[in-house]
Amino acid sequence: MADVGQEEDFEAARQKALLVGAKSVHIHDLREQFVEKIIWPCIQSNATYENDYLLGTSLARPVITAAQIAVAKAEGCDFVSHGCTGKGNDQVRFELGYYALQPSIKVISPWRIPAFYERFAGRQALLDYAELKGIPVAQTKAKPWSTDENLYHISFEAGILEDPDVTPPADMWKLTVDPATAPAQGESIAIDFVNGIPVSVENLSDKTVVGSADKPAPLDVFLYLNALGRRNGIGRIDIVENRFIGIKSRGCYETPGGTILLKAHKDLEGLTMDREVRKLRDELSFKYAHLLYNGLYFTPETKMILDMVKASQTNVSGRVRLSLRQGNVTILGRKALEPKKCLYNSELASMDSSLSDAGSGWGFDPTASEGFIKTISMRIRLWSAQQEQPPTL
Amino acid sequence: MSPKRKSSSKRPSAPATPKSASPAPAAAPAPATAAAPKSAASKGRVCLAYSGGLDTSCILAWLIDEGYEVVAFMADVGQEEDFEAARQKALLVGAKSVHIHDLREQFVEKIIWPCIQSNATYENDYLLGTSLARPVITAAQIAVAKAEGCDFVSHGCTGKGNDQVRFELGYYALQPSIKVISPWRIPAFYERFAGRQALLDYAAQKGIPVAQTKAKPWSTDENLYHISFEAGILEDPDVTPPADMWKLTVDPATAPAQGESIAIDFVNGIPVSVENLSDKTVVGSADKPAPLDVFLYLNTLGRRNGIGRIDIVENRFIGIKSRGCYETPGGTILLKAHKDLEGLTMDREVRKLRDELSFKYAHLLYNGLYFTPETKMILDMVKASQTNVSGRVRLSLRQGNVTILGRKALEPKKCLYNSELASMDSSLSDAGSGWGFDPTASEGFIKTISMRIRLWSAQQEQPPTL
């Protein structure tokens, strides 16, 4: 069992597995590596999928598969198995992970085995089998939807959500309070980043400080951001997305801490990151989001992209202040950690003066814009002059 | 001086299609419908993009001092403006004629609608409001310049901003032989008018009426799509904009607590109607397009629910960063609704390709490269991507939040979502004509994809790590 931050009674589950007949039970707390190794690089990339899905389920799979394969090796297992359906993304994510981590591993995927899925064609057949085998069942009544939870997010799909025109019931949402009923005054926070990684959070309203640059506490920092997001109703989305196996599905997601971090991180990059680095990295992040979503984490192309993302982050250090209120994440201000990390120059930006000094005898000369525009326009003028008619709107 | 009026009471009487060159009765100049000959002493005739403000009024006077004949051109792109007062002012300063064109409907139909179809955003989700207006303005300005026999066009953009590039690349594309006078890049001009006081002194000397001598603490640019705020106190990126700066939208914290629910109908990615599910107002219909009404109503909805504010530091085309605040109420609602409907109706790979092009389009538009062959090509492809994007999206608008309530396609054939196939309740699923989903196919799919990865992994010294 992987503890990736889902709410779970792990000891009860251990007992249950032993009762059913497991030879041994391994439970690994993967939360800190989930934050450090997977979530932090994802924040550095700003990766989102389609209608701004923040990839919470796909982010957890690499930590889970890596730990599962390690246990399989330690226990001398020739096979690994999982409970993913045959029509979802997760079977792909798990299995591509397994095969990358141990190319010779063999995989048993019951929900793709006709003898299994024909026998257990519905929930009742599973309940009957459980009773036959003396497996304790917590609740016989099915939830009206399916969920997957980890410390980054929760997902809801299936059941009544399968109609994309049905509004999710108010009581479905689990992690976040309803934005409409979150505290009216909200709260203000400051997040400090070093090289694109959040190192501390200060609550400007109540003075709580979590983490520091000198003593990294990634799990505490992330969990605190989650707590802030949750109580202010931040991070809900409802989308129809394209699965890797070729069908669309409707899903609702709550990503409280991640939503805050994405906004703060992007904002700080506006202040500190070079324009063309930003453009290149954004193109790669788009690809990374798809690779991650499709389960292609343990691949050479993902490694290459993440190395480049990391390289893009060397200046992204500073403090971003935000207001959190009833679903809204609002930027209050930002500053770089030190002047050398800031590419914003207020003297040059200012509209108050035409000539501007960047500080060492060179600066901005508006007459340069003349040549810039003339040069760019050359190609366009040549093209336009060749058209039968001038371009139109 | 009178405060800014609601623009609806001061619309020029010109119809939606452009053409209004008639001066006010009090002024002498004859209507200029044909290019009148230039006077012998003139250095040439200039069509100036005139705003009615201090800068362009001074530029107008200065161009005349420099020996040009000046035709003033004003574009109504939805900014709050007393156009008739500006007309009078331009004539008073000495403009040969004043042309005011109502460009709002073409702004929505020709520029905003395709932008919504593309979902284009720039960097920290700037919705491109200023850059979107420039093509309509430059196209109309060049048309006036041609009609009035102007060899020159001029504008009041600074020499360190994006807009000079946007205007001028537009001018040169629309008329390659045009000549451009950009005062804020001319040392004789910008050294003389080195600060606001110098402009005020010149205005006083020239008898140019000035609305307010005290400078605003920031600079704004407004059109029907958005308003931008920059400069002044905003030049410190760590200063929070004062609450009273924001203009178009109410403070989300004080917007009505109950919010409201709406439904937007799209046909081929274009919004054709909006229904207010709370009070039953309906604006627009598929049969009788009313693009301007539809867009203005979405703005109204966004404004009163505090939707669409952003505060960012962005990279300008001329190589420096600047801090800007923006309010894009209707556009913010539309972007969310349109993207959502695409989730239901658009093929995955079409979505991916179009998204990559939209990223490029956002940069082209931001940088002023609208009238270019590459932009045309991208927009043709964006339009082609939209053939299925028809349906109804329901949304809740409340205190800054835009929340999806549900969506449905206009007709079954436009919907690529198949709930039978998606359902986790059954392993085998029928797509409806004897073919469907067979989970054993996933086995072969995964095995095939994994082949390359297994081969690569087997060659590494160590297995891959997190």
Short mmCIF file of C-alpha atoms in Angstrom, two decimals, chain A residues 352, chain B residues 1 4 53-55 195-197 199-201 203 209-220 232-233 244:
data_model
loop_
_atom_site.label_atom_id
_atom_site.label_comp_id
_atom_site.label_asym_id
_atom_site.label_seq_id
_atom_site.Cartn_x
_atom_site.Cartn_y
_atom_site.Cartn_z
CA ASP A 352 7.77 58.83 -17.56
CA MET B 1 -14.62 69.62 -16.72
CA LYS B 4 -16.36 60.73 -18.19
CA GLY B 53 -6.16 63.45 -24.57
CA LEU B 54 -3.25 65.71 -23.71
CA ASP B 55 -0.55 63.76 -25.58
CA GLY B 195 7.58 65.60 -18.74
CA ARG B 196 3.92 66.27 -18.23
CA GLN B 197 4.51 69.88 -17.26
CA LEU B 199 3.04 69.22 -22.35
CA LEU B 200 0.74 71.27 -20.14
CA ASP B 201 2.73 74.43 -20.86
CA ALA B 203 -1.17 73.12 -24.38
CA PRO B 209 -8.29 72.81 -23.30
CA VAL B 210 -7.03 70.33 -20.73
CA ALA B 211 -9.45 68.24 -18.68
CA GLN B 212 -7.28 67.79 -15.64
CA THR B 213 -3.84 69.09 -14.91
CA LYS B 214 -3.15 66.53 -12.22
CA ALA B 215 -1.78 63.34 -13.64
CA LYS B 216 -3.49 60.09 -12.82
CA PRO B 217 -1.30 57.87 -10.66
CA TRP B 218 -1.12 55.39 -13.57
CA SER B 219 -1.78 55.07 -17.27
CA THR B 220 -4.80 53.33 -18.78
CA GLY B 232 3.04 55.40 -12.11
CA ILE B 233 2.70 53.73 -8.75
CA ASP B 244 -10.11 52.29 -6.13
#
